[in-house]
Coordinates of C-alpha atoms in Angstrom, one line a residue:
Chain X
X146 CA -1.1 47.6 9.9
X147 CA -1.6 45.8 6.4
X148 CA 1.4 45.9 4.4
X149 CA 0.5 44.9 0.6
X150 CA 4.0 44.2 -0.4
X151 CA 5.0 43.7 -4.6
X152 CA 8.1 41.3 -5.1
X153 CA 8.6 42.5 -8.2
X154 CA 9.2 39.9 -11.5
X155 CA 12.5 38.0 -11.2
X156 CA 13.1 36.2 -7.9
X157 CA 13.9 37.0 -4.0
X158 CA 16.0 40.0 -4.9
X159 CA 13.8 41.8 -6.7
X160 CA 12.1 42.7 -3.6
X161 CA 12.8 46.5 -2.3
X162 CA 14.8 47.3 0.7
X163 CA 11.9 48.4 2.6
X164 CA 9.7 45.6 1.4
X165 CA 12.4 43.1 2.6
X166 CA 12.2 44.9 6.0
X167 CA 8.4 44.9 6.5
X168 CA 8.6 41.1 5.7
X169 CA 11.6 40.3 8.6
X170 CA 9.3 42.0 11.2
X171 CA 5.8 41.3 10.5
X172 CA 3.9 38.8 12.5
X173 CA 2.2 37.4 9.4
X174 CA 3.1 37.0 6.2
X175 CA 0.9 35.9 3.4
X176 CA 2.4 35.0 -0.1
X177 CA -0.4 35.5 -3.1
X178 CA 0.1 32.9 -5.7
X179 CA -2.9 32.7 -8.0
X180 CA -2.3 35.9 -10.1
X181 CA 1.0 35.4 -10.9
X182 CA 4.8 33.5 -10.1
X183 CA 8.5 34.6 -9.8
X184 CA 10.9 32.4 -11.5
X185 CA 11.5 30.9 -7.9
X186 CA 9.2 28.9 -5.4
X187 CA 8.2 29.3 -1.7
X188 CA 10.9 27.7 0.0
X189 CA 13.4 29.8 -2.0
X190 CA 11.8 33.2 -0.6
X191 CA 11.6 31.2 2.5
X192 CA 14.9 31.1 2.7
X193 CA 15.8 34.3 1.6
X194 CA 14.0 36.6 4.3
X195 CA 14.2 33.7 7.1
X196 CA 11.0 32.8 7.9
X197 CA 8.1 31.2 7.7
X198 CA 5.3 32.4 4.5
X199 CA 1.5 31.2 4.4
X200 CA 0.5 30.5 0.7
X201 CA -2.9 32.5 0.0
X202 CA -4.7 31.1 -3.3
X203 CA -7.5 32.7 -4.5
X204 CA -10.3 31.0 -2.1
X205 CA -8.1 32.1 1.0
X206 CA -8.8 35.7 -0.4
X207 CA -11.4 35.6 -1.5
X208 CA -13.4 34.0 1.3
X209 CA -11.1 34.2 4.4
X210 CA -10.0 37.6 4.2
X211 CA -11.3 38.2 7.5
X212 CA -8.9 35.3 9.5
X213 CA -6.1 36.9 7.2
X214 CA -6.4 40.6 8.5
X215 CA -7.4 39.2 12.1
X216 CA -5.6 41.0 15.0
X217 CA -4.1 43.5 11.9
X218 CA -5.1 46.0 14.2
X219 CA -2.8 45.4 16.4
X220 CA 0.1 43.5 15.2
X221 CA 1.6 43.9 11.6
X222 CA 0.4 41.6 8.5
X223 CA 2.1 40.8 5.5
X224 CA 0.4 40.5 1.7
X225 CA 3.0 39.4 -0.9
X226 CA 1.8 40.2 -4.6
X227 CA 4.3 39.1 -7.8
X228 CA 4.6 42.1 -9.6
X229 CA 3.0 45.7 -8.0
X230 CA 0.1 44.8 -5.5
X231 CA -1.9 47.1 -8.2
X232 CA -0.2 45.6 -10.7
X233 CA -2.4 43.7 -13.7
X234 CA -4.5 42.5 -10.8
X235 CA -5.6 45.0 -8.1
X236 CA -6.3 43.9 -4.4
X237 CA -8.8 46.5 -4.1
X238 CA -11.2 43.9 -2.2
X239 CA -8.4 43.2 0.8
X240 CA -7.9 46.9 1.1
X241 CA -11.6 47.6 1.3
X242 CA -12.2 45.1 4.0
X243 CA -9.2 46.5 6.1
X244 CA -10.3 49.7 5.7
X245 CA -13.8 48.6 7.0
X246 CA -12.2 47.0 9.6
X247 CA -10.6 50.2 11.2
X248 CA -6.9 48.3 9.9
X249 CA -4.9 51.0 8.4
X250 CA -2.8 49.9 5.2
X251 CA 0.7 51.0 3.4
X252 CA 1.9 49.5 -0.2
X253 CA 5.2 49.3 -0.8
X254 CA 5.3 49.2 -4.5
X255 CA 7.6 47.5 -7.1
X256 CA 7.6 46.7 -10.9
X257 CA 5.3 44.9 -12.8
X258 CA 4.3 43.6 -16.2
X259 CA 2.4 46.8 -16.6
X260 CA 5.5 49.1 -16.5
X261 CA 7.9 46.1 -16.7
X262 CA 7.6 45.8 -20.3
X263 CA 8.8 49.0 -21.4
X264 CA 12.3 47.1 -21.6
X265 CA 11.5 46.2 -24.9
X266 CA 11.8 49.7 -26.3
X267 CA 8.2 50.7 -27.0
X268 CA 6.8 53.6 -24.7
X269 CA 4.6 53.3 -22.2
X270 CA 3.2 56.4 -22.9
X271 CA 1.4 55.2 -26.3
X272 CA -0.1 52.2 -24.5
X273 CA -3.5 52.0 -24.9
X274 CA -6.1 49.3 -23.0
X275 CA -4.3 46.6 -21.8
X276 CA -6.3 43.2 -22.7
X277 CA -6.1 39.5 -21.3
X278 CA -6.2 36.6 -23.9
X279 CA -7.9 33.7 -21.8
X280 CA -7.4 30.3 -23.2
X281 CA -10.3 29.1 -25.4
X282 CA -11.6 25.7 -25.0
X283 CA -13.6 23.5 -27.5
X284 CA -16.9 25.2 -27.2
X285 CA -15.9 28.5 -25.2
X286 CA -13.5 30.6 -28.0
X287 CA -14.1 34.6 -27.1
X288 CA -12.8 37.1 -29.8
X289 CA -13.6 40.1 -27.7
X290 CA -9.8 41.2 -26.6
X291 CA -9.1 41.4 -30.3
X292 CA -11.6 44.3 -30.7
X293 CA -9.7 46.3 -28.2
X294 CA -6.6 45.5 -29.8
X295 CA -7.6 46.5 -33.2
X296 CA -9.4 50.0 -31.6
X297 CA -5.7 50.5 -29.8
X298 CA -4.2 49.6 -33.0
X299 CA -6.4 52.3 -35.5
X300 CA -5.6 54.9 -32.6
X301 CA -1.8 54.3 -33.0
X302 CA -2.0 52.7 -29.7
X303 CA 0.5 49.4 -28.1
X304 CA -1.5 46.9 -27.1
X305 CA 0.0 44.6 -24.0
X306 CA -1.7 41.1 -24.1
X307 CA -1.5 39.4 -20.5
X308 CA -1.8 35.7 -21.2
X309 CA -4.0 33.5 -18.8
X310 CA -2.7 31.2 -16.1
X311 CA -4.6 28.5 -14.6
X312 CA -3.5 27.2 -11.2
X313 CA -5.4 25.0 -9.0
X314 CA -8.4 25.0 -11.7
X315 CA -10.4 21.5 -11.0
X316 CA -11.4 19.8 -14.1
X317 CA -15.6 20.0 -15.0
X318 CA -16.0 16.2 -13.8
X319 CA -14.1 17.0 -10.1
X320 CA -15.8 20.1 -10.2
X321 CA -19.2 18.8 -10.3
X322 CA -18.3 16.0 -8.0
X323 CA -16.6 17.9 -5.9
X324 CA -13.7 16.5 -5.9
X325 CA -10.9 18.8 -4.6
X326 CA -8.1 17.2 -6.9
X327 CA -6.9 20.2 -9.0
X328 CA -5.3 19.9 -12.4
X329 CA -1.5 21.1 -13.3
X330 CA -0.9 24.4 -13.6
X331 CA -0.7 25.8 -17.1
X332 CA 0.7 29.2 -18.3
X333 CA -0.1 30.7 -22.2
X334 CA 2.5 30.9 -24.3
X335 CA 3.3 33.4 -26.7
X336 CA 3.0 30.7 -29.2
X337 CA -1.1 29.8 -28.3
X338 CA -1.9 33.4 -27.7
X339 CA -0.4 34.4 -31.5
X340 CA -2.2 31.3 -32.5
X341 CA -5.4 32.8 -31.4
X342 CA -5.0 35.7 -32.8
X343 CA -4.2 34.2 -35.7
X344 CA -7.3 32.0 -35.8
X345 CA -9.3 35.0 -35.2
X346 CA -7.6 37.3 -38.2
X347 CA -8.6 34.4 -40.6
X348 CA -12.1 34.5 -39.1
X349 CA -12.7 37.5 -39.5
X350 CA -11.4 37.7 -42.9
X351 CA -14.0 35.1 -44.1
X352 CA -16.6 37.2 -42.9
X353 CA -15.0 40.3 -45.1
X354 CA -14.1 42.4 -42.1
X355 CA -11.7 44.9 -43.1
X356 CA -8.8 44.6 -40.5
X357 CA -6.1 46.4 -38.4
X358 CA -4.1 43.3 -37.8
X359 CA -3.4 40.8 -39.7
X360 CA -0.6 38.5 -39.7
X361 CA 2.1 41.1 -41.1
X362 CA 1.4 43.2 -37.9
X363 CA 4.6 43.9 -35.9
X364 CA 4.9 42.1 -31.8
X365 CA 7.1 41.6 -29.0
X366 CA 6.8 38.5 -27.5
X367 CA 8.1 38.7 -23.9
X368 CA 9.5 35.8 -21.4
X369 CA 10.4 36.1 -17.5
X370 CA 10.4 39.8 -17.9
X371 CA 13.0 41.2 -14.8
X372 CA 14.3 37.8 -14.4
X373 CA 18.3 36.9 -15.2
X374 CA 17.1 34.7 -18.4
X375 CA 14.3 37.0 -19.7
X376 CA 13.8 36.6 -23.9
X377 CA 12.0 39.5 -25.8
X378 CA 11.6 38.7 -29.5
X379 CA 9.6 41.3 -32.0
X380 CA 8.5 40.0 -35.2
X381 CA 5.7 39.5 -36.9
X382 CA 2.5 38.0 -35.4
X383 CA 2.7 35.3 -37.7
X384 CA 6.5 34.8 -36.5
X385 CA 5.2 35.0 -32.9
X386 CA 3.4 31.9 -33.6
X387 CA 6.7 29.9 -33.6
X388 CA 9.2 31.8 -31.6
X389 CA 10.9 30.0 -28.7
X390 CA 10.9 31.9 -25.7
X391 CA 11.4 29.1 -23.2
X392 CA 9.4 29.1 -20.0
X393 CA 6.7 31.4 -18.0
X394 CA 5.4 33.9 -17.6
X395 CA 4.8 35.0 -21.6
X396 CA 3.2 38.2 -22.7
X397 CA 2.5 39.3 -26.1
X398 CA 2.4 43.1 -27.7
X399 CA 1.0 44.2 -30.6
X400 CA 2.5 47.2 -31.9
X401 CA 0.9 50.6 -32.6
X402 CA 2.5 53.0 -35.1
X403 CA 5.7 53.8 -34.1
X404 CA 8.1 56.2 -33.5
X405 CA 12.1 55.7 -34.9
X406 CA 13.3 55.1 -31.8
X407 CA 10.8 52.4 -30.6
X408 CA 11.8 50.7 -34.0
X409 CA 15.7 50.7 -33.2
X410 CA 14.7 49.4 -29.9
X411 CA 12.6 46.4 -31.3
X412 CA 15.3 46.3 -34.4
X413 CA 17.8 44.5 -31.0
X414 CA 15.4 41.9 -30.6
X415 CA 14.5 41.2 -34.3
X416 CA 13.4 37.5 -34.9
X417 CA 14.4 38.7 -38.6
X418 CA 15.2 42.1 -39.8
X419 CA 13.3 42.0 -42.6
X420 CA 9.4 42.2 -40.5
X421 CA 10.4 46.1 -40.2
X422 CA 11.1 46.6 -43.8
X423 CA 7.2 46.6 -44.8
X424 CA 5.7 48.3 -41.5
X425 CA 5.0 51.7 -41.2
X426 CA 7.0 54.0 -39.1
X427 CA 5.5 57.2 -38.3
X428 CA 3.5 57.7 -35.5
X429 CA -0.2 59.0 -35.4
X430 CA -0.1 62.1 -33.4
Chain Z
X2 CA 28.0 46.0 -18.1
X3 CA 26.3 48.6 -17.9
X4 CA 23.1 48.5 -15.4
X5 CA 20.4 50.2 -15.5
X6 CA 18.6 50.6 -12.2
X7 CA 14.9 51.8 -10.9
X8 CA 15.1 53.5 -7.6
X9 CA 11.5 53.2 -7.3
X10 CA 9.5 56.2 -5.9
X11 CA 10.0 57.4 -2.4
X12 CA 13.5 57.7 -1.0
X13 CA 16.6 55.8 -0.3
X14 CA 14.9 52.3 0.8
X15 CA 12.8 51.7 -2.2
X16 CA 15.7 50.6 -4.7
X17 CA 15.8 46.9 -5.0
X18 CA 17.8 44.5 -3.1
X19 CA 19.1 43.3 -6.3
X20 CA 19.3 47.1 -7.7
X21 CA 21.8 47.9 -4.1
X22 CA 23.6 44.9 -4.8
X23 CA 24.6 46.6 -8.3
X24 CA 24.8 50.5 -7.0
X25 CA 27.7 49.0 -3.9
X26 CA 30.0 46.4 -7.0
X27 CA 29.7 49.2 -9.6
X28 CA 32.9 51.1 -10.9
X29 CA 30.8 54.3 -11.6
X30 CA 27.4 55.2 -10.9
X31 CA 25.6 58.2 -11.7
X32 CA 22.2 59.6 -11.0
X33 CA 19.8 60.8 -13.7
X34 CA 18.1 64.0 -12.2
X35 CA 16.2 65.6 -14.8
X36 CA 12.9 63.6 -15.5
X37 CA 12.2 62.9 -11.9
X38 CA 13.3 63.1 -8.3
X39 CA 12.4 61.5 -5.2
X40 CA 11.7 62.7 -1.8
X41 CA 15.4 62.8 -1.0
X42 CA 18.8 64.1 -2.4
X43 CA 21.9 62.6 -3.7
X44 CA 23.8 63.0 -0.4
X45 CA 20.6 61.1 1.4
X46 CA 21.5 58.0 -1.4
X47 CA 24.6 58.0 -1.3
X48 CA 24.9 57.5 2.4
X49 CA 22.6 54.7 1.9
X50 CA 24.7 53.5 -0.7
X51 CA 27.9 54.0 1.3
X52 CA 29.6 55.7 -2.0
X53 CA 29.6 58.6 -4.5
X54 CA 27.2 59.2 -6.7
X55 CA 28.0 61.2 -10.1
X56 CA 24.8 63.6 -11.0
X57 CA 23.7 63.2 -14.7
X58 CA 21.7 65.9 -15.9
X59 CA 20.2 66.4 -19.4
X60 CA 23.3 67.6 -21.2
X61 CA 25.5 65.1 -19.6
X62 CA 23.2 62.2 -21.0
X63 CA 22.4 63.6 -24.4
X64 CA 26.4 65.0 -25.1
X65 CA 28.5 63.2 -23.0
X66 CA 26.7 59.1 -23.1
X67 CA 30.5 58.1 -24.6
X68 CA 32.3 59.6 -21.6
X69 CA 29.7 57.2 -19.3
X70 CA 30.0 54.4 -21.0
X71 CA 33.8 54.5 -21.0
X72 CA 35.3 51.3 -20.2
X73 CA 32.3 49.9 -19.6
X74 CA 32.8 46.6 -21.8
X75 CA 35.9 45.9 -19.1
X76 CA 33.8 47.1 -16.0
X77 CA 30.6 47.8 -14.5
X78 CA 28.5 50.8 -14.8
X79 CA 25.1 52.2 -13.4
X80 CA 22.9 54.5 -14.5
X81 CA 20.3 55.0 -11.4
X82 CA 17.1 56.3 -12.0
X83 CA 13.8 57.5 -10.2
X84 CA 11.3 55.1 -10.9
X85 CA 11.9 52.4 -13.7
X86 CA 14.6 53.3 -16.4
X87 CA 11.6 52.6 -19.0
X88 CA 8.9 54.1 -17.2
X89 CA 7.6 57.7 -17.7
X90 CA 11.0 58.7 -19.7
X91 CA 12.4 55.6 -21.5
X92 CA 16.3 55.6 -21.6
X93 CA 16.4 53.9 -24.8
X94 CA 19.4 56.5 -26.4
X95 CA 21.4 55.1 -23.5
X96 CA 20.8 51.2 -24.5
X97 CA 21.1 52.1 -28.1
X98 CA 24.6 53.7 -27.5
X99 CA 26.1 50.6 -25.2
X100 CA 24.8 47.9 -27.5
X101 CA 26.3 50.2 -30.8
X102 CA 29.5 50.1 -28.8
X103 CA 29.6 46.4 -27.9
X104 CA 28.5 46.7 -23.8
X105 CA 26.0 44.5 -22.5
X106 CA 23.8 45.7 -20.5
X107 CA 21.1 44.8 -18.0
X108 CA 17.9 46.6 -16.5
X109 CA 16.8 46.6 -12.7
X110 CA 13.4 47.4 -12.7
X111 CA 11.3 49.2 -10.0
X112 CA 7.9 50.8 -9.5
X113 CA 7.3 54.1 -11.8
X114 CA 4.4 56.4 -11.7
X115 CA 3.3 54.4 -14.7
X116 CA 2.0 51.5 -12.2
X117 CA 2.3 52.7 -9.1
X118 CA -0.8 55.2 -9.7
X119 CA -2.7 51.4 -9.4
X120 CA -2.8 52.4 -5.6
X121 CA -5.8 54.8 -6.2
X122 CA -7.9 52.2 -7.1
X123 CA -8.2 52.6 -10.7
X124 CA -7.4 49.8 -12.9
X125 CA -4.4 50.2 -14.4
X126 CA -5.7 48.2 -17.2
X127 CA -8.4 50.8 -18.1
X128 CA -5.7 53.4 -18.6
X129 CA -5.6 54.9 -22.3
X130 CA -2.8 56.7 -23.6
X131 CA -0.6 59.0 -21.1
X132 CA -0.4 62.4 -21.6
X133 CA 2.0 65.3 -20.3
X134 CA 0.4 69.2 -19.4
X135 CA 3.8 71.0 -20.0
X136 CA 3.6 74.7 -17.9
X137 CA 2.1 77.5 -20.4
X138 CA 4.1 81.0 -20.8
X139 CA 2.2 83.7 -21.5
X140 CA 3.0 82.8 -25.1
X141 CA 2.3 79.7 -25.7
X142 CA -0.9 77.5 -24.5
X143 CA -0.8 74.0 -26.3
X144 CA -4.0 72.1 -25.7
X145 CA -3.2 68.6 -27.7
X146 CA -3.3 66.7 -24.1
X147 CA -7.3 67.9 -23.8
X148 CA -8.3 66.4 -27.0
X149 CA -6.2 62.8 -25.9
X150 CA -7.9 63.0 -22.5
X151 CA -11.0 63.5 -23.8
X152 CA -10.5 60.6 -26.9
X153 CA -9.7 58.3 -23.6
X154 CA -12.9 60.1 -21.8
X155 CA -14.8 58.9 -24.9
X156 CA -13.6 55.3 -25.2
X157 CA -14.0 54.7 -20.8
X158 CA -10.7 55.2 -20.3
X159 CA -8.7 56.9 -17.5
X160 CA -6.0 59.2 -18.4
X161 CA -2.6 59.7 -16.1
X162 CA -1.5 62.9 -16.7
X163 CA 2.1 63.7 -16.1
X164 CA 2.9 67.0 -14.8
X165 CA 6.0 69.4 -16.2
X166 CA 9.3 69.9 -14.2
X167 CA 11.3 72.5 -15.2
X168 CA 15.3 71.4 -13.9
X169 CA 18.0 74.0 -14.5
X170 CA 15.9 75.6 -17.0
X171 CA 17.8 78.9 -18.7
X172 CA 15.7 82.2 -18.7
X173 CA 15.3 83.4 -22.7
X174 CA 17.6 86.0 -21.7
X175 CA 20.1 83.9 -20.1
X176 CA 19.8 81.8 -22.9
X177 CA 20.1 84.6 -25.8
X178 CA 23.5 86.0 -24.0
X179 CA 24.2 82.1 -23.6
X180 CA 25.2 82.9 -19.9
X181 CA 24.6 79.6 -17.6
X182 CA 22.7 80.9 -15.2
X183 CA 19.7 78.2 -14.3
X184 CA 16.2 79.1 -12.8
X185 CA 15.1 77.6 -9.6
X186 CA 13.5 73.8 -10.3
X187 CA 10.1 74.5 -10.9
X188 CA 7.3 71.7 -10.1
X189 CA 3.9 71.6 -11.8
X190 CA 1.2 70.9 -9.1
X191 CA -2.7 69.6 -9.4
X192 CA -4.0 72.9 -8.8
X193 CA -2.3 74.3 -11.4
X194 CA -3.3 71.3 -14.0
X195 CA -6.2 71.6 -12.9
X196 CA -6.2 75.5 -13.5
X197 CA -5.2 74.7 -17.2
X198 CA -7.5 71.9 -17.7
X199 CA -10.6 74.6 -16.7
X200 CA -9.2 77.0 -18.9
X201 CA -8.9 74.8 -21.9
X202 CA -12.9 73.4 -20.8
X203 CA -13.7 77.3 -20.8
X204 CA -12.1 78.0 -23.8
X205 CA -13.9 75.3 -26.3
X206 CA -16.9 75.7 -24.4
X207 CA -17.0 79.5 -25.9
X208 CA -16.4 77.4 -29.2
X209 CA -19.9 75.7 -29.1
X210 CA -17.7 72.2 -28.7
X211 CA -19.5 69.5 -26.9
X212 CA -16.8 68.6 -24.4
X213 CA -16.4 65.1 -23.0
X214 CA -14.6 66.8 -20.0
X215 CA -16.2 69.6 -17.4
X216 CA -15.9 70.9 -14.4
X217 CA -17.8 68.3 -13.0
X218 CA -15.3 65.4 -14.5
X219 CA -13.9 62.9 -11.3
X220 CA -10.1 63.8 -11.2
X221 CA -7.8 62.2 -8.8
X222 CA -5.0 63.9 -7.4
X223 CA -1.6 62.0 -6.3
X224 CA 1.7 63.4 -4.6
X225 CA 4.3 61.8 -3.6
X226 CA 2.9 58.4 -4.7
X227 CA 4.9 55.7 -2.8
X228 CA 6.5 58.3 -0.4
X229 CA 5.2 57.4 3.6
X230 CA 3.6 60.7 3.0
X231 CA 1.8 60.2 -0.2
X232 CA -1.4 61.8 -0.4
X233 CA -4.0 60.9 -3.2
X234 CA -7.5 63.1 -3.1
X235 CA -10.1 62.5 -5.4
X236 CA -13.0 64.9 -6.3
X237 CA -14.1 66.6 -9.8
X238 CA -11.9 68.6 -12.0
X239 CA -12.7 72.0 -10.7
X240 CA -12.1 70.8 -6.8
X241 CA -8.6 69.7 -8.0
X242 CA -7.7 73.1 -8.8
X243 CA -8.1 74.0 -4.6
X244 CA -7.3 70.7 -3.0
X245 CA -4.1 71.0 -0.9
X246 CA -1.5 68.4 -1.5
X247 CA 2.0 69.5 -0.8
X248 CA 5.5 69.2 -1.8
X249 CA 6.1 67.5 -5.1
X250 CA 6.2 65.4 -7.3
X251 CA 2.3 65.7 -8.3
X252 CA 0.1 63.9 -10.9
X253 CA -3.4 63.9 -12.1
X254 CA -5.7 61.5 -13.6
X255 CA -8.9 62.2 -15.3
X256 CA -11.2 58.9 -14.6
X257 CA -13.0 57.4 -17.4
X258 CA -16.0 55.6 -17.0
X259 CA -16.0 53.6 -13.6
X260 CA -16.7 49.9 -12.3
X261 CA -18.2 49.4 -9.0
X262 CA -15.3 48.7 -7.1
X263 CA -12.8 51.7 -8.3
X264 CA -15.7 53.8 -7.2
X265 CA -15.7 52.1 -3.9
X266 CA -11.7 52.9 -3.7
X267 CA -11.6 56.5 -4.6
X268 CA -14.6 57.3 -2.3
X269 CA -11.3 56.1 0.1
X270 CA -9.8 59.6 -0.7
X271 CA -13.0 61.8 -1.7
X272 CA -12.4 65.4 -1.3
X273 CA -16.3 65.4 -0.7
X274 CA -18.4 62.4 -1.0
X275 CA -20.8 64.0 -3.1
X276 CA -19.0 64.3 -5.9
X277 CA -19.7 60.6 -6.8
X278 CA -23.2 60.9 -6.7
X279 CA -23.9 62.9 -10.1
X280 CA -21.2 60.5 -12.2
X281 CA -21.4 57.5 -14.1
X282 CA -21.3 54.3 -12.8
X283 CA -20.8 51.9 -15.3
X284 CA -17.8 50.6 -17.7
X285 CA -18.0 50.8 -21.4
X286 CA -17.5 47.4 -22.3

């Protein structure tokens, strides 16, 4: 059997009873760590179930998916996902191949980011398309996540941002000499995703385009979600731009129209009051 | 502090390590048992739990919140629920209540119905606005959740469709003489969405409307989602008004347009293969 197993956001704890159980007793146990981190390492979950956890980045996945589901069939494997195992990212490809393989497969599910974030008071239910801000480099700077946002925004929609993460990335020169020496891990920010945005709104603006969000429009910015020390701070996009919410993982939300209580929710976690005065608070319905 | 804790999805073993840790140090901890339930009782938990659980319906949550959160600034309380405490029913009144009083309080989160549906193979990111088919009377037939399926339909978007519960429900009469007398729990199942989805597609078609959803729409059935026997079936809107899925709880999801490789996943659970053949394969984008 193929177990796909969500830890949950925080650290070792947040891992169900029955997820803690398939790890004790499986033969195997592979720990995903490309899509997403807990506020602890390896060694910590290590030490928490006792035993032994094989580190799967994306090329082990990807490419070797095979060595990881060998003998499945007849012994039980492991897949440990941050978050839900069909969280923001979906293993769909692992499950296909064990599927193919004749390997049957259970998910024991947990929270994640997707349903996660509801903490902050706005309801999942008026979520619309969730998008993925990547980080933009000096001749790569793609605007098309902001579309969505503004479509979700004129439908009275939430939007959830998911910030990109790059781990193990090689830089262009060790790429093309490749050279396996990988670069550090970075994680966006709240701060560089708002400054995006930002970047964009006045874009657009120049080019006369009349616009859903501008830097007035209400967000949550979101830290460590599930963990002991998480930070949620709403305020105005412009505000998001300089909020402190300490480290990863960051997401960012930009508000629909909301309803009362969503804004006495976001009112706890006000960077200053006064952003709600101007916004509008009925919902489209 | 008061705690509110995700029990996840299935039964007794799908709470948290962290969330058990809580439910065993707590002064009080009740159950919420109105918005959800999972595939076992409270005596089932709280032999698990290895202590008394206090059931919290409706009218205890909504006119007696003070009476919970009694001493709660000098101990610890918990507020268990199925799934996550923001999920599919947000518990912001609770929140609200404890921080007006001066009690901290902390969330435990778990898998809800919001992410968990992931597990079908649909991207959870492609998901547009939920929606909830309440049970018609013979009175009253609201059809607002068609036209936000088929706005979702429109922009390539799936839509998770929550189904009603009815929970110590009063009959009018009952209600009128204001005797408390409660109906048995009553537990809206894909066949009978489905039935009301076909009737709604019957109804505008007689209209002259051109409908983005027909019989012929790709549906996908889930019960039990996260139970060991969870059951998902996928096959077009009429075929979920006939497909057998058991005991509850049930949901249903209209697909919106499709990428290659949630096609490949819900031809996991086809009803019938055939049904892919006549639908769309591609994504808005």
């Amino acid at each position: 059997m193929l177990y796909l197993v969500g830890l949950g956001l925080g650290d070792a704890k947040d891992i169900t009873v029955r997820g803690l159980e398939v790890v004790k007793h499986c033969r195997r146990v592979y720990l995903e760590a490309y899509t997403s981190i807990l506020t602890v390492g390896k060694e910590v979950l290590e030490e928490f179930y006792g035993r032994e956890l094989i580190l799967a980045d994306r090329e082990t996945v990807e490419q070797e998916a095979d060595n990881m589901l060998k003998d499945a069939d007849l012994c039980d494997v492991a897949f440990l996902v941050v978050g839900d195992p069909f969280g923001a990212t979906t293993h769909s490809d692992l499950v296909l191949r064990a599927v193919k393989l004749g390997i049957p497969y259970r998910v024991i599910h947990n929270a994640s980011i997707m349903n996660a974030v509801g903490c902050c008071g706005l309801q999942l239910y008026n979520f619309g398309e969730t998008v993925s801000i990547v980080f933009w480099t000096d001749t790569w700077k793609p605007e098309s996540f902001f579309d969505k946002i503004q479509k979700n925004k004129k439908n009275g929609m939430h939007t959830l941002c998911l910030l990109d993460i790059k781990v193990k990335e090689q830089s262009l020169d060790n790429l093309m000499k490749g050279r396996k020496v990988y670069e550090s891990p970075r994680y966006m920010s709240v701060n560089q995703a708002a400054e995006q945005l930002l970047a964009i709104v006045q874009n657009r603006r120049l080019q006369g385009e009349e616009l859903e969000i501008t830097e007035n429009t209400l967000c949550v910015g979101l830290a460590r979600v599930g963990a002991t020390d998480q930070k949620i701070i709403s305020g105005t996009l412009q505000q998001m731009s300089t909020v402190e919410l300490g480290g990863p993982l960051h997401s960012i939300i930009v508000a629909g129209s909301l309803h009362p209580l969503e804004i006495d929710m976001l009112k706890l976690f006000a960077a200053d009051e006064s952003s709600f005065e101007d916004n509008e608070c009925h919902r489209n319905t």
